[in-house]
XYZ file of C-alpha atoms in Angstrom:
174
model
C 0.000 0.000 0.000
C 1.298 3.293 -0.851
C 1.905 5.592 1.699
C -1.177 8.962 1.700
C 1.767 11.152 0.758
C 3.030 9.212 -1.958
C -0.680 8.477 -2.994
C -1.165 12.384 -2.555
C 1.646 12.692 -5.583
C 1.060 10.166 -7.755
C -2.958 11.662 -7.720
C -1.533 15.810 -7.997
C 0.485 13.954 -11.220
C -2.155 12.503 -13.320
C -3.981 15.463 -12.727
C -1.063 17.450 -14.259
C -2.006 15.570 -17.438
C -4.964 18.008 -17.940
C -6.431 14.823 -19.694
C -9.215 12.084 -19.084
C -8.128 8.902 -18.370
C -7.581 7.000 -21.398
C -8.532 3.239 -19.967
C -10.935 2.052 -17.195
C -7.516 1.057 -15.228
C -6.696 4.468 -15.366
C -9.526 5.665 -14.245
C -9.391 3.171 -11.033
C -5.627 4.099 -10.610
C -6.519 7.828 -10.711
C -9.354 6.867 -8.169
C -7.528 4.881 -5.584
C -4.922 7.197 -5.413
C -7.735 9.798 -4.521
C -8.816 7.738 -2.197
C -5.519 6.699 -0.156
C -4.779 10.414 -0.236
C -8.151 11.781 1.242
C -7.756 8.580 3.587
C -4.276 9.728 4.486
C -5.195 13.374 5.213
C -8.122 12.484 7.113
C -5.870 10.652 9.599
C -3.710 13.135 9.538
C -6.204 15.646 10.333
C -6.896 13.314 12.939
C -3.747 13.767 14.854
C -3.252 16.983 13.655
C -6.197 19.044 14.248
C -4.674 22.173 14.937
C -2.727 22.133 11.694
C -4.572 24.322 8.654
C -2.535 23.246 6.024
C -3.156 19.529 6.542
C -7.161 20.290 6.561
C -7.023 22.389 4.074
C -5.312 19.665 2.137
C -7.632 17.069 3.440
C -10.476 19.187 2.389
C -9.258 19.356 -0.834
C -9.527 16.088 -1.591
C -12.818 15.458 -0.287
C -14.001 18.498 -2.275
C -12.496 16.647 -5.675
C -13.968 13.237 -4.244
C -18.057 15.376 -4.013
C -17.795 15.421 -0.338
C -18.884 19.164 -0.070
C -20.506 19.553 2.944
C -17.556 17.508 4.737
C -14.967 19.873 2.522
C -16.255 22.657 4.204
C -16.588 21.515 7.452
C -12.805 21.135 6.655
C -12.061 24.293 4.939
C -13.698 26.483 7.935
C -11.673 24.411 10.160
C -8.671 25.740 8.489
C -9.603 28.956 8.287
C -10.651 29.812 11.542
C -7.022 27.958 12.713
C -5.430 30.486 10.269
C -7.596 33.542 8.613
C -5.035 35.457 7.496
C -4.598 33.073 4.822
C -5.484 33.927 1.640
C -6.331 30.722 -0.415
C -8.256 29.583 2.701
C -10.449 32.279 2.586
C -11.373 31.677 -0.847
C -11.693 28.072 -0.634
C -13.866 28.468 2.358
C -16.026 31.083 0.002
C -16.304 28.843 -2.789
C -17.561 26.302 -0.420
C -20.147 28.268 1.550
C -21.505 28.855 -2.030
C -21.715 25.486 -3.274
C -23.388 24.206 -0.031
C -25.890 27.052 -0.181
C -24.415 28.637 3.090
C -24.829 32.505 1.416
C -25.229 34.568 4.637
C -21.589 32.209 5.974
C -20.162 33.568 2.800
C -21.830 37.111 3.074
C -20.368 37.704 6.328
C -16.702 36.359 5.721
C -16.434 38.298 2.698
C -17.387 41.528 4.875
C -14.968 40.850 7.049
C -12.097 40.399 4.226
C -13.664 43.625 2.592
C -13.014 45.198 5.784
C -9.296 43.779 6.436
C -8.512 44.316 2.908
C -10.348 46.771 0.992
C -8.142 46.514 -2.294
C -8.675 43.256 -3.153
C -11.314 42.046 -5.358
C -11.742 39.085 -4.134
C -13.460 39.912 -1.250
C -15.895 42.336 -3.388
C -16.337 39.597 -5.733
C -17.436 37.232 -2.863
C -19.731 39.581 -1.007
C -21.135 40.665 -4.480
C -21.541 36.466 -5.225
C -23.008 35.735 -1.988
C -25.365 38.804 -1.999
C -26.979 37.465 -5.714
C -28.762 34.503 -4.040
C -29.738 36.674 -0.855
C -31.996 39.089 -3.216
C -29.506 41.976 -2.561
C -28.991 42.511 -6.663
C -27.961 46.230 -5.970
C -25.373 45.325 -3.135
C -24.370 42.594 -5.452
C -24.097 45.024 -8.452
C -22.401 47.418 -6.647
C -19.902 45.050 -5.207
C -18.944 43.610 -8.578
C -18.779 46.701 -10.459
C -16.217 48.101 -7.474
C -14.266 44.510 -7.933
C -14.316 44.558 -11.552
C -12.556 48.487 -11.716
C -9.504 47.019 -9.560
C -6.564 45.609 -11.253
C -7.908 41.605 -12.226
C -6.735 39.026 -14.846
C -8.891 38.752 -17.853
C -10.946 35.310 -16.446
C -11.680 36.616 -13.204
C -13.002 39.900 -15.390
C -15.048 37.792 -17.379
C -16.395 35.721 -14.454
C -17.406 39.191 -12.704
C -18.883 40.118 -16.288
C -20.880 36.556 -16.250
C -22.273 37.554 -12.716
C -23.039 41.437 -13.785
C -25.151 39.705 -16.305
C -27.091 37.774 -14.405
C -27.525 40.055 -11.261
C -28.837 43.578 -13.403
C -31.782 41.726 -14.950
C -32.621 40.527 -11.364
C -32.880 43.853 -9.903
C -34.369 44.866 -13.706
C -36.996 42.488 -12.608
C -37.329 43.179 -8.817
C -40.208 44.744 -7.573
């Protein structure tokens, strides 16, 4: 049995292939070696609980496994263990919105608006988590701050994407 680290690699390597699996044997090899890694973490995690980067890493795999509402369970472990991080912030965000937890994301975006009014990311997260809430014109006015700050041309485009669906919204609100 390979060890989780080892299992951890070989899994971040086929990925690196940016390409389906080609055979059904690939597909199981890809698939164990998600599975001894998430295993692997999750013991980790285990004896480690006060360690963010091995939940956030466990997290990640149960987030690539489907296990979403586990994955961020994880990720807000992390986070609260170490907020000042970045990536965990967004990971955490992009949880709370896939598990429908909009007012979680809502208020953690505030709070990285607050710490760290230049970034967009936070603007584009409060502006995200506001869409499903009802608040279009928060959400509008969120995004249109995030998408004046310096931003690569996908993010742009995803803040265009969610523009376009949050003005006929508040269009449409009564």
């Amino acid at each position: 049995r390979e060890s989780f680290l080892a299992a951890s690699t070989r899994f971040q390597e086929l990925l690196k292939r940016k390409e389906p699996p080609k055979t059904q044997s690939e597909g199981l090899a890809l698939q164990q070696s998600l599975d001894a890694a998430a295993k692997g973490f999750g013991k980790a995690a285990e004896q480690e609980p006060e360690n963010p980067l091995i939940r956030f890493a466990y997290a990640g795999f149960l987030s690539a496994m489907g296990e979403i509402e586990i994955c961020r369970e994880e990720f807000a472990a992390a986070h609260r263990l170490a907020p000042s991080i970045p990536r965990l912030s967004s990971a955490l965000y992009e949880a709370d919105l896939r598990t429908n937890h909009y007012a979680e994301c809502l208020s953690l975006a505030e709070s990285e608006v607050a710490r760290h009014p230049e970034s967009p990311m936070g603007w584009i997260s409060r502006g995200q988590a506001r869409i499903p809430l009802g608040d279009f014109e928060g959400a509008i006015a969120d995004l249109e701050k995030a998408d004046k700050m310096p931003i690569d041309s996908a993010t742009a485009k995803f803040v265009g994407n969610l523009l376009q669906t949050a003005r006929p919204l508040l269009a449409a609100w009564p």
